[in-house]
XYZ file of C-alpha atoms in Angstrom:
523
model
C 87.446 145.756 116.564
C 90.227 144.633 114.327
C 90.493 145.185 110.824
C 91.037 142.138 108.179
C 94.929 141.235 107.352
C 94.356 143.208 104.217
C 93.232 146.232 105.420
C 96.266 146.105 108.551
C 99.102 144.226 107.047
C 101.936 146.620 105.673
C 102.481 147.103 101.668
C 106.043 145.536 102.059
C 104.522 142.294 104.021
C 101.744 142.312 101.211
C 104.367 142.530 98.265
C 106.466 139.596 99.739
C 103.020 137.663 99.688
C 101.836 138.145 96.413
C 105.300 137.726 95.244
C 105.347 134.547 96.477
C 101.910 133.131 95.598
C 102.797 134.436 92.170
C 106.056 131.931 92.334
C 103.761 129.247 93.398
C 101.217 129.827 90.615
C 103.972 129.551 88.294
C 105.408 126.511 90.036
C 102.279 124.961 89.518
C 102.225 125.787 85.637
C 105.805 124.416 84.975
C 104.996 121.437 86.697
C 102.671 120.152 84.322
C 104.609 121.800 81.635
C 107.888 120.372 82.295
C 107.948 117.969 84.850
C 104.660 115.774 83.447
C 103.672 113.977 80.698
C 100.321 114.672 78.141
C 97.447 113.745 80.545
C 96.124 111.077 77.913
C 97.528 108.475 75.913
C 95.579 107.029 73.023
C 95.989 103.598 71.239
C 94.379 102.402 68.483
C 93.326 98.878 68.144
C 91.922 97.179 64.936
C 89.396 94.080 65.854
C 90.721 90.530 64.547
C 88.264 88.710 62.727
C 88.393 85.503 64.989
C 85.844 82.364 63.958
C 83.691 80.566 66.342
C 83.097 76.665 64.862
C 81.051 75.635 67.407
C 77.413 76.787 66.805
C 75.478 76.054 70.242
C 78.135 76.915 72.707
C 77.101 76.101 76.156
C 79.626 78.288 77.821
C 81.461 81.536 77.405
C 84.236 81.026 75.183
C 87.064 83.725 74.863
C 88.655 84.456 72.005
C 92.129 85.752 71.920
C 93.457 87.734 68.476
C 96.981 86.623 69.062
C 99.316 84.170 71.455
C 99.916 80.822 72.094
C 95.633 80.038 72.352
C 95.023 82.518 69.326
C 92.030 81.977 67.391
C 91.003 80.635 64.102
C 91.640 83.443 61.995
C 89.728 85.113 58.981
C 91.010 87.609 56.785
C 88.135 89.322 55.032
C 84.287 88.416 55.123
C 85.255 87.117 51.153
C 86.972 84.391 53.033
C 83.979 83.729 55.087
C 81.503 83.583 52.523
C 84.079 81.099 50.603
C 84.205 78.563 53.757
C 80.050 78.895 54.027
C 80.997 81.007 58.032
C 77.551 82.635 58.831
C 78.097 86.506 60.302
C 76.681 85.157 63.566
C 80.032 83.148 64.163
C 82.619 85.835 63.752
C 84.212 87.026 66.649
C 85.418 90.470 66.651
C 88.564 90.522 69.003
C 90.641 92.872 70.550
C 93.135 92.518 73.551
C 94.258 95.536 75.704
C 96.479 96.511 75.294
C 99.101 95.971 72.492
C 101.444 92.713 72.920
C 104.564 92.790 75.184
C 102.502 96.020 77.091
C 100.445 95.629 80.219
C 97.785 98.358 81.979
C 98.542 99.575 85.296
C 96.051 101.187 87.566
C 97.849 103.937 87.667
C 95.957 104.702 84.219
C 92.897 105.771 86.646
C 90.055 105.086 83.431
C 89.935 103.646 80.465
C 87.331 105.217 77.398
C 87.053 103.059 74.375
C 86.153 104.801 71.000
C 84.323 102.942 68.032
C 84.540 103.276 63.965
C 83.470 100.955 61.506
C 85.299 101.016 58.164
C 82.208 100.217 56.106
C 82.604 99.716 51.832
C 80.579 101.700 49.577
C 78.363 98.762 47.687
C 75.178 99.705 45.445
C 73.445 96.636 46.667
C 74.352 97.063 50.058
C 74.018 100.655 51.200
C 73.411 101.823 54.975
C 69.993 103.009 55.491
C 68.454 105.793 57.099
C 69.034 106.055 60.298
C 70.722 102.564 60.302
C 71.283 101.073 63.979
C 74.060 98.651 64.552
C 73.715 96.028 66.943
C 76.710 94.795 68.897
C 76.616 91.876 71.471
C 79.448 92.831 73.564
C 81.343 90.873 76.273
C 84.580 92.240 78.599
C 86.890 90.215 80.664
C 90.019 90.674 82.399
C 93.142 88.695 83.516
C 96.480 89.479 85.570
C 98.748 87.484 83.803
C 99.525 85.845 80.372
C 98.340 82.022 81.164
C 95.232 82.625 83.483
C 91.717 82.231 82.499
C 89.649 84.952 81.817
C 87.366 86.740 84.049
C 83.972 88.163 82.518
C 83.735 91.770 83.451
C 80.835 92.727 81.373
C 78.502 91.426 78.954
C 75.816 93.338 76.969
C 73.542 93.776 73.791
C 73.905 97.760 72.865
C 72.887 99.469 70.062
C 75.011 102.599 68.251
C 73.304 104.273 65.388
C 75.330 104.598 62.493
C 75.964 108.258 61.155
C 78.092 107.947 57.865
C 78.352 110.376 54.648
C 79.697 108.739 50.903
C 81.529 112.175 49.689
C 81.393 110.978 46.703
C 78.795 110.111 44.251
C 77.267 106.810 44.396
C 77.981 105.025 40.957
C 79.269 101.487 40.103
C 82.360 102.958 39.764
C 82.948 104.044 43.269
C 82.276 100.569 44.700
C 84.493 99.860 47.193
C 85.097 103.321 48.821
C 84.849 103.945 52.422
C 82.118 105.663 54.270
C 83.334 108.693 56.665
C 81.758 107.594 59.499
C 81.671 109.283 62.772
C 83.224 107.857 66.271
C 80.806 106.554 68.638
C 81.186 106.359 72.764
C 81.448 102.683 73.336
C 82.960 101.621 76.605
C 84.185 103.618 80.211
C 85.634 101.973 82.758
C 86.401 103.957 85.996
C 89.069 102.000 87.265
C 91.760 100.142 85.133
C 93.153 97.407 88.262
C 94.150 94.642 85.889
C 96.852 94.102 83.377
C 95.116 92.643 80.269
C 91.444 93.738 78.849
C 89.817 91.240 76.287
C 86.969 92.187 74.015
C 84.528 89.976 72.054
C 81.950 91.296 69.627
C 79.685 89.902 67.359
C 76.954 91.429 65.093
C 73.977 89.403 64.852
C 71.785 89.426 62.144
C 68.203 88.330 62.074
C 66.899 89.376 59.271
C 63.212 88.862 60.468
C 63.549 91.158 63.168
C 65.809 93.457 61.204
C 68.762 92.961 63.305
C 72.049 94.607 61.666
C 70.289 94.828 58.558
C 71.080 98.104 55.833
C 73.841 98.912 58.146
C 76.299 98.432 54.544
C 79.404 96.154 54.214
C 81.412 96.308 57.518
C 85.031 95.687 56.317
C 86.431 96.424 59.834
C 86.247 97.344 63.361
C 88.756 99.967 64.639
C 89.062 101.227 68.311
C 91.307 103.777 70.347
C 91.490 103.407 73.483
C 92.050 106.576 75.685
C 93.348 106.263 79.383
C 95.714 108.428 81.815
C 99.219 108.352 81.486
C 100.461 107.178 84.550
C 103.655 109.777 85.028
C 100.836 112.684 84.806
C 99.088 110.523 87.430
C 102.086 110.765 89.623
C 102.540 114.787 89.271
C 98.725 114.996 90.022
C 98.277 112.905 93.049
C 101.887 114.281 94.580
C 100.080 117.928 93.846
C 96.549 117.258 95.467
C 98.973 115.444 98.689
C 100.639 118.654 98.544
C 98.471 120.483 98.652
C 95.530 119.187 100.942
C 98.113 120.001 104.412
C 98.426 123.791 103.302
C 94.623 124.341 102.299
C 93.582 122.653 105.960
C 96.261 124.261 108.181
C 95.255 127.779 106.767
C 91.926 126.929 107.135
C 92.127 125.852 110.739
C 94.494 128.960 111.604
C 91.402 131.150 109.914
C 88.668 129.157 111.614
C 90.664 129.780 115.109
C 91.288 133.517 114.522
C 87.464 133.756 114.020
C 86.380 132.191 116.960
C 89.366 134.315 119.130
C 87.073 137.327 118.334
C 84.596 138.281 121.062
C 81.753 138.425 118.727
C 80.087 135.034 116.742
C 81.102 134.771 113.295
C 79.207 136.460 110.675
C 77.480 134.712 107.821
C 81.118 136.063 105.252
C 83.222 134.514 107.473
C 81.109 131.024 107.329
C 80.998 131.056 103.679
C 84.818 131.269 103.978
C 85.181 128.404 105.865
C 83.006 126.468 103.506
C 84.765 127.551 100.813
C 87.648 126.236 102.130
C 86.243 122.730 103.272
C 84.954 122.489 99.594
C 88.296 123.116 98.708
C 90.296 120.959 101.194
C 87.087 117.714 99.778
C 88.629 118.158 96.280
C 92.191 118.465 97.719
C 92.318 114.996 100.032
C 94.094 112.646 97.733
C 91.850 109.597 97.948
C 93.061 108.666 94.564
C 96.135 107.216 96.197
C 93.705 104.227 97.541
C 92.581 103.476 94.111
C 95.921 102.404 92.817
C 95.270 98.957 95.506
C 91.791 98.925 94.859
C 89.306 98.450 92.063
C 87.279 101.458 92.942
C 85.206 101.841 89.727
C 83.080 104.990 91.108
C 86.099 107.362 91.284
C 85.263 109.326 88.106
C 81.745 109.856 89.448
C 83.372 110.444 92.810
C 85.690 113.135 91.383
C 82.741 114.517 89.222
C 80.746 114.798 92.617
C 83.508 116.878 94.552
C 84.242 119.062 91.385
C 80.430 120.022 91.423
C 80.259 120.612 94.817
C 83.418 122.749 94.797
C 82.029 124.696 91.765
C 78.761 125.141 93.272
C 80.157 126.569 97.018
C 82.500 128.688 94.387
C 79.706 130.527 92.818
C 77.480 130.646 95.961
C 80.591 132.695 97.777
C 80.791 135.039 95.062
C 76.880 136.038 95.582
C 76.954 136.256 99.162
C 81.090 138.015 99.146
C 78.916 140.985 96.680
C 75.476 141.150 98.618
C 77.273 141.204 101.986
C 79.566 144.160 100.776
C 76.833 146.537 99.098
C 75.938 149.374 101.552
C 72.453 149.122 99.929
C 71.363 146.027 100.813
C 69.336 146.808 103.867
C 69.674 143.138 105.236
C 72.202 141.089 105.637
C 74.411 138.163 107.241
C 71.710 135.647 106.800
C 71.744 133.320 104.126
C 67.726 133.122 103.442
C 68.140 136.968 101.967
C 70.238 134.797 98.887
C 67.777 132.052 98.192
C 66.749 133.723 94.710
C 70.392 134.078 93.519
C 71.850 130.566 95.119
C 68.447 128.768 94.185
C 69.494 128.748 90.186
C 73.287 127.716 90.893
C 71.724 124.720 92.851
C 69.459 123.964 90.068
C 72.122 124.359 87.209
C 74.315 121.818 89.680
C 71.581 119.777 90.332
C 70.882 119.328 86.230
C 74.437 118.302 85.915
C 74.388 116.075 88.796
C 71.576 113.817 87.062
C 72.807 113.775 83.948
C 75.947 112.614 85.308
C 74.186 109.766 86.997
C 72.349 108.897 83.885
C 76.101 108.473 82.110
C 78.501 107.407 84.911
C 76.100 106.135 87.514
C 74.668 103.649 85.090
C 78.551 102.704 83.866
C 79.054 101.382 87.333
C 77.023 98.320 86.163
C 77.347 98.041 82.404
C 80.406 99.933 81.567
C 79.200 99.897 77.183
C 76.186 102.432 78.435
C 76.296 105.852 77.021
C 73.121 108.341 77.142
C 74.592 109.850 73.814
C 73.952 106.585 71.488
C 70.167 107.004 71.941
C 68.673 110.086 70.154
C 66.259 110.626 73.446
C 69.348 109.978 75.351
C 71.000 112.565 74.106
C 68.088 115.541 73.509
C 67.815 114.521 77.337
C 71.651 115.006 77.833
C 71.650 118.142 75.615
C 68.504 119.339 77.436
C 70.098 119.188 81.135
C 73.166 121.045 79.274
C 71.187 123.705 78.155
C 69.564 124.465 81.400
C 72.757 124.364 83.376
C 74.016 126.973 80.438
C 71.048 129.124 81.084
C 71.307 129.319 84.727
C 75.552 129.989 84.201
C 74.534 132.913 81.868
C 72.094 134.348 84.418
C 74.120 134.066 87.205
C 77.050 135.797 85.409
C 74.607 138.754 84.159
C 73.474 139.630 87.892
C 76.867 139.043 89.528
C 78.363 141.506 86.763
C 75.151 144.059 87.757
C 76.491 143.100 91.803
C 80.140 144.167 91.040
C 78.470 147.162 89.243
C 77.298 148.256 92.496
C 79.815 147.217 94.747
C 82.246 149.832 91.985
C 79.299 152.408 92.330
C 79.439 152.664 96.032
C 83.597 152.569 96.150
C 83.547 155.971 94.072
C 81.064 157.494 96.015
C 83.065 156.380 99.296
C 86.348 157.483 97.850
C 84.322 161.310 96.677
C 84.549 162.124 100.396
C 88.001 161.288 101.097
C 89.305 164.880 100.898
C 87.215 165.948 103.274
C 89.022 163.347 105.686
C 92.233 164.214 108.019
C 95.437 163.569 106.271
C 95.797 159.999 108.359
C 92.477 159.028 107.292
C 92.856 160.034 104.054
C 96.086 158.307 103.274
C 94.701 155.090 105.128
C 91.783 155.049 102.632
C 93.863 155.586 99.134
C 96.034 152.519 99.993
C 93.357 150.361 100.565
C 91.984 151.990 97.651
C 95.296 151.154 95.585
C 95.406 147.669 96.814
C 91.997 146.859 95.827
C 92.696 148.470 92.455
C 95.979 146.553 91.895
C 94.268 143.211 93.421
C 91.570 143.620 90.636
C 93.920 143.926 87.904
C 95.654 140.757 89.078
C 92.317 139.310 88.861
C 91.842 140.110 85.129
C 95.039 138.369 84.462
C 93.901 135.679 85.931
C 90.965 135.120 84.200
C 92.589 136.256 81.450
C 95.391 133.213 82.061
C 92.453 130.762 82.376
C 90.897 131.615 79.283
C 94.699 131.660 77.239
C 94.683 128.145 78.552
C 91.719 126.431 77.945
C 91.975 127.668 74.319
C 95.369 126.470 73.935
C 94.453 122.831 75.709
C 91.161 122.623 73.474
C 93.334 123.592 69.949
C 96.895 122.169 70.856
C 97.050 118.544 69.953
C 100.085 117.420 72.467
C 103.078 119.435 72.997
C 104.981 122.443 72.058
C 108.721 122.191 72.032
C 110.625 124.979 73.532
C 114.889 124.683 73.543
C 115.628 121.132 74.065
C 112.789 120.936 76.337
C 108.939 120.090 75.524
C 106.105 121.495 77.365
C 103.289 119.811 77.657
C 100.183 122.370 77.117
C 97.628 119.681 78.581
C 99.585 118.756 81.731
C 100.505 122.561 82.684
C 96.565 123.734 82.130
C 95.699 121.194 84.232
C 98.246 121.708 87.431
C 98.218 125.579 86.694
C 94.729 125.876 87.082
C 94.186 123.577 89.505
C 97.186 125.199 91.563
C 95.052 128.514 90.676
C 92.389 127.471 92.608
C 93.920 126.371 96.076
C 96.239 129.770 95.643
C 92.754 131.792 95.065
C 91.469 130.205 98.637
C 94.356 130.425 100.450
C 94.450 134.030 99.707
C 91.190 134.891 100.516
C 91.046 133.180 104.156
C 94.908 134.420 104.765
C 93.908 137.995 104.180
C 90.971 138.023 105.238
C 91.235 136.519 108.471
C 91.237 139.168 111.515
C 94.535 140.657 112.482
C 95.732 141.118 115.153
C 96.429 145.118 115.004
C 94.829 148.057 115.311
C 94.457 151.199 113.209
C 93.325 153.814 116.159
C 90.022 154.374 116.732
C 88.952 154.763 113.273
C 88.950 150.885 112.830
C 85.437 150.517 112.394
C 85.062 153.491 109.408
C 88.101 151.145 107.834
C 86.323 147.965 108.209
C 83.353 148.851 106.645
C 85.428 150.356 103.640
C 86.823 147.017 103.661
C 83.833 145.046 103.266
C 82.712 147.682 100.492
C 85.881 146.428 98.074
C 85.780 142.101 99.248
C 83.577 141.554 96.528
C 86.527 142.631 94.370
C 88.720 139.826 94.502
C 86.146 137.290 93.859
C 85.970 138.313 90.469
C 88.891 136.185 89.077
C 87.916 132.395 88.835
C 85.121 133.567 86.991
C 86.362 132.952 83.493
């Protein structure tokens, strides 16, 4: 039986390979770092103060900050008490974006952030776990004369969590509260040019509607979406991309079934490794830019999870199918108690990102953080996944353990081997070796740069150029991924050669050290 391209190929062949999926994994870095833009642009927006004369509206009235049908305009809430205008008739209004811009849907999503600049007042303080409520409506339009379209409309409720650093005397009247930003609005698909927002803040003092919430003064917002050159880079990367990942996997799939035997449970998870990978790849995105798809965050979130969750299943199965002392094997019941917790963990993060996204499809102002049972709920499905990731990592560390173990007691009868033997077994020995350290610097690589993309604000500049931290952690890791499967069903497919009759001594060697090189994406 043939051995695995690994185990067959020569060290020259395998030196010209790594060499160039190590020019690809940089490609992929410099990419984002050079060739795109910071993944995110944010703007900030501060609401207009707009006045609504008309007290029993029978229709839905727009109100527009600025332009040729611009509101009636207040200044301060000083002005509004002067002219006898109740809080129920001001209009907070803000139009996406900025004048003279538009949005494209190359953007992908639009998050909206909220602060309130509320004044320090010894009359007027904000209570104890104060709740502002905000009756919110969203429309859209495609050019600058049309009539708005409603989007959304909704009654939501934030809860206010500010601190007065200083101490609260006459004296200080007038000083902002350091409030924190709340999670206001997510859209998952930004297929118009021009975003209008209309608030109000009702107050009913009878039911205790936005009362002790302090003196509002203002309304700022920052709005977050994807640049739309990084959106370019991405989707030409995943179009990229998605050809190599599926003819590889087809040539692997082909050079399984080629073999006289059927495929063994390994080489399955392979291939579904690789159709996890090639889901993620396929650049559906591209359809998004012509149509207002609003589910393609939860879409993406959905193929990301599945991809993560076939990742750490093949890990598992790649160490149990590889340890000489697991007595049975290549059957995928034998792994129910180490896949059952990675399908729980992605099944907790699957419903809470239902409870957020899935709920956005239909009111896009819905967050499960702005509720405190919301969010021990949230924080409670995070803490399970966490639990489960922790345990999985402790027994696949005990599973690489004894996949090491049983290498050095192979390798302790080597000199007792002919001299052809014994050579053949020290380079696969060596290769395995150097493959792991290239796995430490991988992981090693992905940790560097999720703590630079977490702590770097936007850019470093190198020379005359500027890299762009975000962008390359993005495309490098991403690029990591693909290069991680392509390796593993390129070498591990079945050659076509033959190492004398002590082939099948060689392949089981082989399937002693797999486990190995799943090791990297760990981190």
């Amino acid at each position: 039986m043939a051995g695995a391209i690994i185990e067959n190929m020569s060290t020259k062949k395998l030196v010209i390979v790594g060499i160039t999926l190590l020019l690809f994994q940089a490609f992929a870095f410099m990419v984002g770092g050079l060739l795109a833009p910071s993944p995110t642009t944010a703007m900030p927006y501060t609401a207009t103060k707009c006045v609504d004369t008309v007290k029993h509206r029978q229709e839905k009235k727009w109100f527009m900050p600025w332009g040729p049908n611009r509101c009636v305009k207040i200044q301060s809430f000083k002005e509004a008490v002067a002219q006898k205008i109740e809080a129920n008739n001001i209009v907070f209004a803000v139009h996406i974006p900025l004048p003279n811009k538009e949005m494209s849907s190359w953007f992908q999503f639009m998050l909206v952030i909220l602060q309130f600049d509320i004044a320090f007042k010894m009359y007027n303080q904000i209570e104890d776990g104060a709740m502002v409520t905000i009756d919110v409506g969203l429309a859209y339009r495609d050019d600058t004369v049309g009539e708005w379209t409603q989007m959304a409309q909704s009654f939501e409720q934030r809860k206010l969590n500010c601190n007065f650093t200083t101490t609260k005397t006459l004296e200080n009247e007038g000083r902002f509260y350091e409030c924190d930003l709340m999670p206001f609005m997510e859209v998952g698909s930004v297929s118009h040019k021009y975003y209008l927002l209309n608030m109000r803040l009702p107050v009913n003092e009878r039911k205790k509607v936005n009362m002790g919430i302090g003196e509002i003064k203002d309304i700022r917002l920052v709005s977050i979406h994807q640049n739309g050159g990084f959106t370019r880079v991405w989707f030409a990367m995943k179009t990229f991309l998605t050809p190599s990942i599926l003819i590889i996997m087809i040539w692997y799939w082909r050079r399984i079934t080629l073999m006289s035997r059927p495929p063994v449970l390994l080489e399955k998870v392979i291939l579904a490794l690789g159709i996890s990978m090639t889901f993620i790849n396929i650049p559906v995105e591209w359809f998004s830019i012509s149509f207002n798809w609003t589910w393609m965050l939860l879409f993406g979130d959905i193929r990301q999870g599945i991809f993560y969750s076939m990742l750490l299943s093949f890990w598992i199965i790649f160490c149990g199918e590889h340890l000489m002392d697991q007595t049975e094997r290549n059957r995928f019941s034998v792994y129910w108690k180490q896949v059952g917790p990675i399908v729980f963990g992605s099944f907790c993060l699957f419903i809470f990102d239902m409870c957020e996204r899935g709920v956005q499809l239909t009111n896009p102002f819905y967050s499960i953080w702005a509720s405190e049972v919301g969010t021990e709920l949230a924080m409670a499905f995070i803490i399970v996944a966490g639990i489960c990731a922790c345990l999985y990592f402790l027994f696949l560390c005990f599973m690489v353990f004894q996949v090491f173990r049983n290498i050095s007691g192979k390798r302790s009868s080597l000199p007792a081997m002919s001299k052809a033997r014994r050579l053949h077994y020290e380079g696969l020995i060596f290769r395995f070796k150097f493959l792991m350290l290239v796995t430490l610097f991988c992981a090693a690589m992905t940790v560097i740069f999720f703590i630079i993309s977490q702590v770097n604000e936007g850019h470093w500049h190198w020379g005359e150029r500027t890299v762009q931290v975000n962008s390359a952690f993005f495309t490098g890791i991403y690029g990591m991924w693909n290069l991680y499967v392509f390796a593993i069903m390129f070498l591990y497919a079945p050659s076509h050669k033959r190492y004398g009759d002590e082939q099948s001594s060689g392949q089981f060697f082989l399937l002693l050290s797999h486990s190995l090189i799943g090791f990297c994406p760990l981190l």
